PDB file of C-alpha atoms in Angstrom:
ATOM      1  CA  MET A 138      18.478  72.739  12.982  1.00  0.00           C
ATOM      2  CA  LEU A 139      16.859  70.030  10.863  1.00  0.00           C
ATOM      3  CA  PHE A 140      18.477  66.613  10.406  1.00  0.00           C
ATOM      4  CA  ARG A 141      17.452  63.474   8.589  1.00  0.00           C
ATOM      5  CA  SER A 142      18.147  59.772   9.054  1.00  0.00           C
ATOM      6  CA  VAL A 143      17.966  57.549   5.969  1.00  0.00           C
ATOM      7  CA  TRP A 144      18.168  53.753   5.994  1.00  0.00           C
ATOM      8  CA  ARG A 145      18.081  50.980   3.422  1.00  0.00           C
ATOM      9  CA  VAL A 146      18.347  47.349   4.486  1.00  0.00           C
ATOM     10  CA  THR A 147      17.656  43.896   3.089  1.00  0.00           C
ATOM     11  CA  SER A 148      14.936  41.875   4.789  1.00  0.00           C
ATOM     12  CA  ALA A 149      15.391  38.217   5.737  1.00  0.00           C
ATOM     13  CA  ASP A 150      13.656  37.103   2.533  1.00  0.00           C
ATOM     14  CA  GLY A 151      15.929  39.217   0.321  1.00  0.00           C
ATOM     15  CA  HIS A 152      13.727  42.245  -0.388  1.00  0.00           C
ATOM     16  CA  PRO A 153      15.155  45.769  -0.031  1.00  0.00           C
ATOM     17  CA  VAL A 154      13.433  47.965   2.553  1.00  0.00           C
ATOM     18  CA  ASN A 155      14.143  51.660   2.983  1.00  0.00           C
ATOM     19  CA  GLY A 156      12.839  54.690   4.831  1.00  0.00           C
ATOM     20  CA  ALA A 157      13.728  57.943   6.544  1.00  0.00           C
ATOM     21  CA  PHE A 158      12.728  60.145   9.442  1.00  0.00           C
ATOM     22  CA  PRO A 159      13.614  63.752  10.391  1.00  0.00           C
ATOM     23  CA  PHE A 160      14.552  65.241  13.725  1.00  0.00           C
ATOM     24  CA  GLU A 161      15.311  68.791  14.824  1.00  0.00           C
ATOM     25  CA  ILE A 162      17.503  70.395  17.445  1.00  0.00           C
ATOM     26  CA  GLY A 163      16.115  73.596  18.848  1.00  0.00           C
ATOM     27  CA  THR A 164      13.035  75.017  20.505  1.00  0.00           C
ATOM     28  CA  VAL A 165      11.196  76.221  17.407  1.00  0.00           C
ATOM     29  CA  PRO A 166      10.219  73.585  14.779  1.00  0.00           C
ATOM     30  CA  SER A 167      10.874  74.523  11.168  1.00  0.00           C
ATOM     31  CA  GLY A 168       7.800  72.725   9.824  1.00  0.00           C
ATOM     32  CA  LYS A 169       9.803  71.318   6.925  1.00  0.00           C
ATOM     33  CA  GLY A 170      10.286  67.801   8.282  1.00  0.00           C
ATOM     34  CA  ALA A 171       7.516  66.126   6.314  1.00  0.00           C
ATOM     35  CA  ASP A 172       8.611  67.632   3.002  1.00  0.00           C
ATOM     36  CA  LEU A 173      12.189  66.621   3.669  1.00  0.00           C
ATOM     37  CA  VAL A 174      11.244  63.021   4.423  1.00  0.00           C
ATOM     38  CA  ASP A 175       9.185  62.788   1.223  1.00  0.00           C
ATOM     39  CA  LYS A 176      12.134  63.980  -0.848  1.00  0.00           C
ATOM     40  CA  VAL A 177      14.646  61.717   0.905  1.00  0.00           C
ATOM     41  CA  VAL A 178      12.470  58.607   0.681  1.00  0.00           C
ATOM     42  CA  ALA A 179      11.785  59.276  -2.990  1.00  0.00           C
ATOM     43  CA  ALA A 180      15.527  59.519  -3.602  1.00  0.00           C
ATOM     44  CA  ALA A 181      16.251  56.360  -1.595  1.00  0.00           C
ATOM     45  CA  GLN A 182      13.657  54.263  -3.407  1.00  0.00           C
ATOM     46  CA  ARG A 183      15.835  53.276  -6.308  1.00  0.00           C
ATOM     47  CA  THR A 184      14.068  50.683  -8.456  1.00  0.00           C
ATOM     48  CA  SER A 185      16.479  48.187  -9.951  1.00  0.00           C
ATOM     49  CA  PRO A 186      15.817  46.941 -13.499  1.00  0.00           C
ATOM     50  CA  LEU A 187      16.902  43.473 -12.345  1.00  0.00           C
ATOM     51  CA  GLY A 188      13.597  42.676 -10.635  1.00  0.00           C
ATOM     52  CA  PRO A 189      12.014  40.695 -13.520  1.00  0.00           C
ATOM     53  CA  ALA A 190      15.211  38.721 -14.157  1.00  0.00           C
ATOM     54  CA  LEU A 191      15.545  37.919 -10.456  1.00  0.00           C
ATOM     55  CA  SER A 192      11.920  36.757 -10.319  1.00  0.00           C
ATOM     56  CA  ALA A 193      12.528  34.592 -13.391  1.00  0.00           C
ATOM     57  CA  GLY A 194      15.530  32.998 -11.683  1.00  0.00           C
ATOM     58  CA  LYS A 195      13.472  32.194  -8.599  1.00  0.00           C
ATOM     59  CA  PHE A 196      10.725  30.703 -10.749  1.00  0.00           C
ATOM     60  CA  LEU A 197      13.192  28.540 -12.673  1.00  0.00           C
ATOM     61  CA  GLY A 198      14.587  27.216  -9.413  1.00  0.00           C
ATOM     62  CA  PHE A 199      11.146  26.352  -8.107  1.00  0.00           C
ATOM     63  CA  LEU A 200      10.126  24.722 -11.410  1.00  0.00           C
ATOM     64  CA  GLY A 201      13.329  22.688 -11.378  1.00  0.00           C
ATOM     65  CA  PHE A 202      12.576  21.492  -7.855  1.00  0.00           C
ATOM     66  CA  VAL A 203       9.067  20.388  -8.844  1.00  0.00           C
ATOM     67  CA  LEU A 204      10.316  18.531 -11.932  1.00  0.00           C
ATOM     68  CA  LEU A 205      13.224  16.843 -10.183  1.00  0.00           C
ATOM     69  CA  ALA A 206      11.474  15.841  -6.966  1.00  0.00           C
ATOM     70  CA  GLY A 207       8.317  14.933  -8.885  1.00  0.00           C
ATOM     71  CA  VAL A 208       9.985  12.484 -11.246  1.00  0.00           C
ATOM     72  CA  MET A 209      12.156  11.010  -8.499  1.00  0.00           C
ATOM     73  CA  LEU A 210       9.190  10.380  -6.238  1.00  0.00           C
ATOM     74  CA  PHE A 211       7.083   9.110  -9.152  1.00  0.00           C
ATOM     75  CA  THR A 212       9.747   6.550 -10.102  1.00  0.00           C
ATOM     76  CA  PHE A 213      10.240   5.732  -6.416  1.00  0.00           C
ATOM     77  CA  GLY A 214      11.122   2.072  -5.951  1.00  0.00           C
ATOM     78  CA  THR A 215      11.067   1.231  -9.690  1.00  0.00           C
ATOM     79  CA  GLN A 216      13.613   1.145 -12.479  1.00  0.00           C
ATOM     80  CA  LEU A 217      11.765   3.800 -14.492  1.00  0.00           C
ATOM     81  CA  LEU A 218      14.652   6.184 -13.876  1.00  0.00           C
ATOM     82  CA  GLY A 219      16.605   4.117 -16.361  1.00  0.00           C
ATOM     83  CA  SER A 220      14.344   5.266 -19.169  1.00  0.00           C
ATOM     84  CA  ARG A 221      15.640   8.046 -21.385  1.00  0.00           C
ATOM     85  CA  ARG A 222      12.713  10.402 -20.850  1.00  0.00           C
ATOM     86  CA  ALA A 223      12.695   9.996 -17.062  1.00  0.00           C
ATOM     87  CA  LEU A 224      16.412  10.708 -16.913  1.00  0.00           C
ATOM     88  CA  LEU A 225      16.022  13.712 -19.226  1.00  0.00           C
ATOM     89  CA  THR A 226      13.231  15.108 -17.028  1.00  0.00           C
ATOM     90  CA  ALA A 227      15.321  14.705 -13.883  1.00  0.00           C
ATOM     91  CA  LEU A 228      18.350  16.316 -15.544  1.00  0.00           C
ATOM     92  CA  THR A 229      16.183  19.199 -16.750  1.00  0.00           C
ATOM     93  CA  GLY A 230      15.076  19.760 -13.180  1.00  0.00           C
ATOM     94  CA  LEU A 231      18.688  19.741 -11.995  1.00  0.00           C
ATOM     95  CA  VAL A 232      19.735  22.257 -14.666  1.00  0.00           C
ATOM     96  CA  LEU A 233      16.828  24.577 -13.858  1.00  0.00           C
ATOM     97  CA  LEU A 234      17.638  24.387 -10.152  1.00  0.00           C
ATOM     98  CA  LEU A 235      21.262  25.242 -10.807  1.00  0.00           C
ATOM     99  CA  VAL A 236      20.497  28.045 -13.279  1.00  0.00           C
ATOM    100  CA  GLY A 237      17.923  29.529 -10.918  1.00  0.00           C
ATOM    101  CA  ALA A 238      20.287  29.401  -7.943  1.00  0.00           C
ATOM    102  CA  LEU A 239      23.166  31.019  -9.863  1.00  0.00           C
ATOM    103  CA  THR A 240      20.842  33.704 -11.277  1.00  0.00           C
ATOM    104  CA  VAL A 241      19.690  34.714  -7.807  1.00  0.00           C
ATOM    105  CA  LEU A 242      23.238  34.595  -6.456  1.00  0.00           C
ATOM    106  CA  LEU A 243      24.558  36.898  -9.198  1.00  0.00           C
ATOM    107  CA  LEU A 244      21.639  39.346  -9.293  1.00  0.00           C
ATOM    108  CA  GLN A 245      20.555  39.591  -5.658  1.00  0.00           C
ATOM    109  CA  GLY A 246      23.299  41.967  -4.521  1.00  0.00           C
ATOM    110  CA  ALA A 247      22.828  44.380  -7.411  1.00  0.00           C
ATOM    111  CA  TYR A 248      19.055  44.257  -6.989  1.00  0.00           C
ATOM    112  CA  VAL A 249      18.906  45.114  -3.292  1.00  0.00           C
ATOM    113  CA  THR A 250      21.372  47.999  -3.740  1.00  0.00           C
ATOM    114  CA  GLY A 251      19.345  49.445  -6.602  1.00  0.00           C
ATOM    115  CA  GLY A 252      22.030  48.670  -9.169  1.00  0.00           C
ATOM    116  CA  GLY A 253      21.706  47.697 -12.815  1.00  0.00           C
ATOM    117  CA  TRP A 254      23.041  45.081 -15.198  1.00  0.00           C
ATOM    118  CA  GLY A 255      26.538  46.511 -14.968  1.00  0.00           C
ATOM    119  CA  ASP A 256      26.655  45.561 -11.289  1.00  0.00           C
ATOM    120  CA  THR A 257      25.687  41.948 -11.931  1.00  0.00           C
ATOM    121  CA  GLY A 258      28.178  39.415 -10.639  1.00  0.00           C
ATOM    122  CA  LYS A 259      30.448  41.883  -8.825  1.00  0.00           C
ATOM    123  CA  TRP A 260      32.322  39.861  -6.241  1.00  0.00           C
ATOM    124  CA  SER A 261      31.852  42.448  -3.497  1.00  0.00           C
ATOM    125  CA  LEU A 262      28.078  42.217  -3.916  1.00  0.00           C
ATOM    126  CA  VAL A 263      28.047  38.432  -4.345  1.00  0.00           C
ATOM    127  CA  ASN A 264      30.159  38.085  -1.212  1.00  0.00           C
ATOM    128  CA  GLU A 265      27.660  40.169   0.733  1.00  0.00           C
ATOM    129  CA  VAL A 266      24.804  37.992  -0.539  1.00  0.00           C
ATOM    130  CA  ILE A 267      26.583  34.793   0.511  1.00  0.00           C
ATOM    131  CA  ARG A 268      26.702  36.102   4.086  1.00  0.00           C
ATOM    132  CA  THR A 269      22.919  36.524   4.218  1.00  0.00           C
ATOM    133  CA  ARG A 270      20.235  33.923   4.811  1.00  0.00           C
ATOM    134  CA  VAL A 271      19.287  34.036   1.133  1.00  0.00           C
ATOM    135  CA  GLY A 272      22.895  33.431   0.091  1.00  0.00           C
ATOM    136  CA  GLY A 273      23.314  30.560   2.526  1.00  0.00           C
ATOM    137  CA  ALA A 274      20.174  28.930   1.159  1.00  0.00           C
ATOM    138  CA  ILE A 275      21.467  29.288  -2.411  1.00  0.00           C
ATOM    139  CA  ILE A 276      24.824  27.694  -1.554  1.00  0.00           C
ATOM    140  CA  ALA A 277      23.024  24.837   0.207  1.00  0.00           C
ATOM    141  CA  ARG A 278      20.801  24.404  -2.860  1.00  0.00           C
ATOM    142  CA  ILE A 279      23.835  24.097  -5.136  1.00  0.00           C
ATOM    143  CA  VAL A 280      25.363  21.481  -2.825  1.00  0.00           C
ATOM    144  CA  LEU A 281      22.091  19.543  -2.831  1.00  0.00           C
ATOM    145  CA  VAL A 282      22.049  19.603  -6.642  1.00  0.00           C
ATOM    146  CA  LEU A 283      25.446  17.881  -6.621  1.00  0.00           C
ATOM    147  CA  LEU A 284      24.154  15.288  -4.149  1.00  0.00           C
ATOM    148  CA  TRP A 285      21.153  14.675  -6.401  1.00  0.00           C
ATOM    149  CA  VAL A 286      23.529  13.905  -9.277  1.00  0.00           C
ATOM    150  CA  LEU A 287      25.287  11.260  -7.179  1.00  0.00           C
ATOM    151  CA  VAL A 288      21.975   9.684  -6.128  1.00  0.00           C
ATOM    152  CA  MET A 289      20.704   9.576  -9.706  1.00  0.00           C
ATOM    153  CA  GLN A 290      23.903   7.922 -10.888  1.00  0.00           C
ATOM    154  CA  SER A 291      23.576   5.331  -8.141  1.00  0.00           C
ATOM    155  CA  LEU A 292      19.939   4.552  -8.945  1.00  0.00           C
ATOM    156  CA  ARG A 293      20.686   4.111 -12.643  1.00  0.00           C
ATOM    157  CA  ARG A 294      23.192   1.357 -11.867  1.00  0.00           C
ATOM    158  CA  SER A 295      21.524  -0.438  -8.955  1.00  0.00           C
ATOM    159  CA  PRO A 296      17.978  -1.050  -7.665  1.00  0.00           C
ATOM    160  CA  TRP A 297      16.326   1.012  -4.976  1.00  0.00           C
ATOM    161  CA  THR A 298      17.090   0.147  -1.381  1.00  0.00           C
ATOM    162  CA  SER A 299      15.777   1.416   1.931  1.00  0.00           C
ATOM    163  CA  VAL A 300      18.846   3.670   2.135  1.00  0.00           C
ATOM    164  CA  THR A 301      18.404   5.266  -1.298  1.00  0.00           C
ATOM    165  CA  SER A 302      14.679   5.683  -0.658  1.00  0.00           C
ATOM    166  CA  LEU A 303      15.419   7.516   2.582  1.00  0.00           C
ATOM    167  CA  VAL A 304      18.037   9.669   0.844  1.00  0.00           C
ATOM    168  CA  VAL A 305      15.592  10.688  -1.934  1.00  0.00           C
ATOM    169  CA  TRP A 306      12.961  11.794   0.578  1.00  0.00           C
ATOM    170  CA  LEU A 307      15.579  13.542   2.699  1.00  0.00           C
ATOM    171  CA  LEU A 308      16.996  15.458  -0.276  1.00  0.00           C
ATOM    172  CA  THR A 309      13.468  16.455  -1.327  1.00  0.00           C
ATOM    173  CA  VAL A 310      12.697  17.885   2.107  1.00  0.00           C
ATOM    174  CA  LEU A 311      16.079  19.601   2.406  1.00  0.00           C
ATOM    175  CA  MET A 312      15.654  21.202  -1.019  1.00  0.00           C
ATOM    176  CA  ALA A 313      12.259  22.517   0.076  1.00  0.00           C
ATOM    177  CA  VAL A 314      13.917  23.895   3.228  1.00  0.00           C
ATOM    178  CA  THR A 315      16.277  26.024   1.115  1.00  0.00           C
ATOM    179  CA  PHE A 316      13.268  27.767  -0.435  1.00  0.00           C
ATOM    180  CA  SER A 317      11.321  28.205   2.793  1.00  0.00           C
ATOM    181  CA  VAL A 318      14.108  29.572   5.001  1.00  0.00           C
ATOM    182  CA  SER A 319      14.848  32.308   2.447  1.00  0.00           C
ATOM    183  CA  GLY A 320      11.264  33.196   1.513  1.00  0.00           C
ATOM    184  CA  HIS A 321       8.366  35.153   2.989  1.00  0.00           C
ATOM    185  CA  PRO A 322       7.670  32.714   5.868  1.00  0.00           C
ATOM    186  CA  SER A 323      11.163  33.339   7.238  1.00  0.00           C
ATOM    187  CA  ALA A 324      10.664  37.117   7.344  1.00  0.00           C
ATOM    188  CA  ASP A 325       7.200  37.231   8.901  1.00  0.00           C
ATOM    189  CA  THR A 326       5.992  36.462  12.398  1.00  0.00           C
ATOM    190  CA  LEU A 327       5.703  32.948  13.853  1.00  0.00           C
ATOM    191  CA  THR A 328       8.548  31.639  11.728  1.00  0.00           C
ATOM    192  CA  GLY A 329       8.830  28.517  13.865  1.00  0.00           C
ATOM    193  CA  ILE A 330       5.341  27.533  12.716  1.00  0.00           C
ATOM    194  CA  PHE A 331       5.058  28.841   9.175  1.00  0.00           C
ATOM    195  CA  VAL A 332       8.484  27.845   7.869  1.00  0.00           C
ATOM    196  CA  PRO A 333       7.633  24.141   8.498  1.00  0.00           C
ATOM    197  CA  VAL A 334       4.173  24.792   7.034  1.00  0.00           C
ATOM    198  CA  ASP A 335       5.782  26.188   3.890  1.00  0.00           C
ATOM    199  CA  ILE A 336       8.153  23.212   3.691  1.00  0.00           C
ATOM    200  CA  ALA A 337       5.190  20.844   3.826  1.00  0.00           C
ATOM    201  CA  HIS A 338       3.455  22.976   1.174  1.00  0.00           C
ATOM    202  CA  LEU A 339       6.416  22.724  -1.218  1.00  0.00           C
ATOM    203  CA  VAL A 340       6.863  18.985  -0.694  1.00  0.00           C
ATOM    204  CA  GLY A 341       3.155  18.469  -1.377  1.00  0.00           C
ATOM    205  CA  ILE A 342       3.436  20.464  -4.624  1.00  0.00           C
ATOM    206  CA  ALA A 343       6.443  18.389  -5.693  1.00  0.00           C
ATOM    207  CA  VAL A 344       4.586  15.134  -5.051  1.00  0.00           C
ATOM    208  CA  TRP A 345       1.333  16.245  -6.672  1.00  0.00           C
ATOM    209  CA  VAL A 346       2.253  18.610  -9.526  1.00  0.00           C
ATOM    210  CA  GLY A 347       5.575  16.903 -10.206  1.00  0.00           C
ATOM    211  CA  GLY A 348       3.780  13.578 -10.287  1.00  0.00           C
ATOM    212  CA  LEU A 349       1.280  14.879 -12.841  1.00  0.00           C
ATOM    213  CA  PHE A 350       4.157  16.010 -15.060  1.00  0.00           C
ATOM    214  CA  SER A 351       5.724  12.581 -14.693  1.00  0.00           C
ATOM    215  CA  ILE A 352       2.508  10.771 -15.670  1.00  0.00           C
ATOM    216  CA  VAL A 353       2.250  12.797 -18.855  1.00  0.00           C
ATOM    217  CA  LEU A 354       5.917  12.325 -19.744  1.00  0.00           C
ATOM    218  CA  LEU A 355       6.516   8.723 -18.728  1.00  0.00           C
ATOM    219  CA  ARG A 356       3.318   6.714 -19.069  1.00  0.00           C
ATOM    220  CA  ARG A 357       4.202   5.582 -22.615  1.00  0.00           C
ATOM    221  CA  GLU A 358       7.947   5.494 -22.128  1.00  0.00           C
ATOM    222  CA  VAL A 359       8.247   1.850 -21.068  1.00  0.00           C
ATOM    223  CA  ASP A 360       6.508  -1.021 -22.852  1.00  0.00           C
ATOM    224  CA  GLY A 361       4.218  -3.088 -20.647  1.00  0.00           C
ATOM    225  CA  LYS A 362       2.617  -2.059 -17.388  1.00  0.00           C
ATOM    226  CA  ASP A 363       4.920  -3.837 -14.941  1.00  0.00           C
ATOM    227  CA  LEU A 364       6.836  -0.642 -14.234  1.00  0.00           C
ATOM    228  CA  VAL A 365       4.378   2.126 -15.078  1.00  0.00           C
ATOM    229  CA  ALA A 366       1.246   0.778 -13.402  1.00  0.00           C
ATOM    230  CA  PRO A 367       2.773   0.539  -9.889  1.00  0.00           C
ATOM    231  CA  ALA A 368       4.192   4.051 -10.259  1.00  0.00           C
ATOM    232  CA  ILE A 369       0.807   5.493 -11.257  1.00  0.00           C
ATOM    233  CA  ALA A 370      -0.930   3.600  -8.457  1.00  0.00           C
ATOM    234  CA  ARG A 371       1.603   4.972  -5.962  1.00  0.00           C
ATOM    235  CA  PHE A 372       1.076   8.478  -7.310  1.00  0.00           C
ATOM    236  CA  SER A 373      -2.671   8.072  -6.788  1.00  0.00           C
ATOM    237  CA  ARG A 374      -2.105   7.206  -3.138  1.00  0.00           C
ATOM    238  CA  ASN A 375       0.395  10.022  -2.663  1.00  0.00           C
ATOM    239  CA  ALA A 376      -1.837  12.587  -4.360  1.00  0.00           C
ATOM    240  CA  THR A 377      -4.638  11.658  -1.972  1.00  0.00           C
ATOM    241  CA  TRP A 378      -2.673  13.241   0.874  1.00  0.00           C
ATOM    242  CA  ALA A 379      -0.517  15.668  -1.118  1.00  0.00           C
ATOM    243  CA  MET A 380      -3.357  17.680  -2.673  1.00  0.00           C
ATOM    244  CA  PRO A 381      -5.223  18.331   0.617  1.00  0.00           C
ATOM    245  CA  LEU A 382      -1.879  19.143   2.232  1.00  0.00           C
ATOM    246  CA  VAL A 383      -1.156  21.757  -0.444  1.00  0.00           C
ATOM    247  CA  ILE A 384      -4.599  23.311  -0.014  1.00  0.00           C
ATOM    248  CA  ILE A 385      -4.546  23.397   3.798  1.00  0.00           C
ATOM    249  CA  THR A 386      -1.004  24.737   4.107  1.00  0.00           C
ATOM    250  CA  GLY A 387      -1.591  27.223   1.297  1.00  0.00           C
ATOM    251  CA  VAL A 388      -4.722  28.626   2.930  1.00  0.00           C
ATOM    252  CA  ALA A 389      -2.985  28.775   6.318  1.00  0.00           C
ATOM    253  CA  GLN A 390      -0.090  30.775   4.877  1.00  0.00           C
ATOM    254  CA  THR A 391      -2.445  33.043   2.953  1.00  0.00           C
ATOM    255  CA  LEU A 392      -4.419  33.855   6.094  1.00  0.00           C
ATOM    256  CA  HIS A 393      -1.179  34.543   7.932  1.00  0.00           C
ATOM    257  CA  LEU A 394       0.348  36.765   5.246  1.00  0.00           C
ATOM    258  CA  THR A 395      -2.874  38.701   4.565  1.00  0.00           C
ATOM    259  CA  ASP A 396      -3.621  39.275   8.271  1.00  0.00           C
ATOM    260  CA  GLY A 397      -6.939  37.499   8.508  1.00  0.00           C
ATOM    261  CA  VAL A 398     -10.130  36.415   6.809  1.00  0.00           C
ATOM    262  CA  SER A 399     -11.406  39.942   6.134  1.00  0.00           C
ATOM    263  CA  THR A 400      -8.392  40.785   3.990  1.00  0.00           C
ATOM    264  CA  LEU A 401      -8.667  37.412   2.276  1.00  0.00           C
ATOM    265  CA  VAL A 402     -12.278  38.087   1.256  1.00  0.00           C
ATOM    266  CA  ASP A 403     -11.894  41.774   0.385  1.00  0.00           C
ATOM    267  CA  SER A 404      -8.735  41.647  -1.737  1.00  0.00           C
ATOM    268  CA  GLY A 405      -8.384  40.388  -5.291  1.00  0.00           C
ATOM    269  CA  TYR A 406      -5.475  38.206  -4.221  1.00  0.00           C
ATOM    270  CA  GLY A 407      -7.596  36.588  -1.518  1.00  0.00           C
ATOM    271  CA  ARG A 408     -10.499  35.895  -3.863  1.00  0.00           C
ATOM    272  CA  PHE A 409      -8.072  34.313  -6.323  1.00  0.00           C
ATOM    273  CA  ILE A 410      -6.763  32.000  -3.577  1.00  0.00           C
ATOM    274  CA  ILE A 411     -10.315  30.994  -2.624  1.00  0.00           C
ATOM    275  CA  ALA A 412     -11.134  30.209  -6.253  1.00  0.00           C
ATOM    276  CA  ARG A 413      -7.991  28.104  -6.584  1.00  0.00           C
ATOM    277  CA  SER A 414      -8.836  26.179  -3.405  1.00  0.00           C
ATOM    278  CA  GLU A 415     -12.288  25.324  -4.746  1.00  0.00           C
ATOM    279  CA  GLU A 416     -10.725  24.236  -8.027  1.00  0.00           C
ATOM    280  CA  HIS A 417      -8.248  21.991  -6.206  1.00  0.00           C
ATOM    281  CA  THR A 418     -11.107  20.320  -4.327  1.00  0.00           C
ATOM    282  CA  SER A 419     -12.854  19.425  -7.579  1.00  0.00           C
ATOM    283  CA  GLU A 420      -9.547  18.229  -9.019  1.00  0.00           C
ATOM    284  CA  LEU A 421      -9.124  15.870  -6.078  1.00  0.00           C
ATOM    285  CA  GLN A 422     -12.446  14.226  -6.918  1.00  0.00           C
ATOM    286  CA  SER A 423     -11.531  13.754 -10.588  1.00  0.00           C
ATOM    287  CA  LEU A 424      -7.917  12.708 -10.045  1.00  0.00           C
ATOM    288  CA  ARG A 425      -8.697   9.063  -9.361  1.00  0.00           C
ATOM    289  CA  HIS A 426     -10.785   8.876 -12.541  1.00  0.00           C
ATOM    290  CA  LEU A 427      -7.794  10.182 -14.502  1.00  0.00           C
ATOM    291  CA  VAL A 428      -5.405   7.667 -12.944  1.00  0.00           C
ATOM    292  CA  CYS A 429      -7.805   4.761 -13.495  1.00  0.00           C
ATOM    293  CA  ARG A 430      -8.166   5.718 -17.155  1.00  0.00           C
ATOM    294  CA  LEU A 431      -4.390   5.863 -17.564  1.00  0.00           C
ATOM    295  CA  LEU A 432      -4.049   2.416 -16.033  1.00  0.00           C
ATOM    296  CA  LEU A 433      -6.705   1.011 -18.362  1.00  0.00           C
ATOM    297  CA  GLU A 434      -4.946   2.502 -21.365  1.00  0.00           C
ATOM    298  CA  LYS A 435      -1.806   0.665 -20.449  1.00  0.00           C
TER     299      LYS A 435
END
């Protein structure tokens, strides 16, 4: 007698995983096990149409984190946050973070069960998501967004202090944690090493890429160079460590996820990562020239 076992689970990073295997009871095999498994697995592999929307939500959340943390760390210790454009950039980051978090929360359950748009936002599915690591990270991200609002309100009314400076850095790291503990590093091997590596990678991106956004948006926002020049000079110092940190942690994670140097060299994804690393190295050499030119323009 031929039986089959079918399973479909959600991995730690929120991706659905399914499979099947046959087993028989009796002394004479039927020889139909392989065909049965192929049919069962094909039936179990339901592709949800929500994949692109879910990916867009994750991207919006990450972009919001880079914008928010970038502008907050760029204006660190100054009163630039009182400018209209700086505040608008920070608020845009907050909105994107919130929209991205809610999108993932509403779509994740329907996606992993192979459902469609009609299943979006069903409380039974949302409740199941909240109980997972991904759901916990989303709830924590929403709470952190609310804390960011309080910090921004405080910094608009009063100057920076050692306490607010510590809180800004702490919120930046904690926000990065919510991405790392629910992403690929949390579902692979050596999580105790590569989750912190991914956190450092995200913080470095926020400091470097978010700082570049801030330079473009804010360098002409305030008349005079008393506020802008120190912020740009601080960004130059921060980028000196942030860019190498992004490259080193990115390469380390790539080697870990692709199972070694051979895969990195042979695959298109690996060659793309190598090309990006070389580009980042050249950008590091030209970054100081860019910052110096911006300071001279002011």
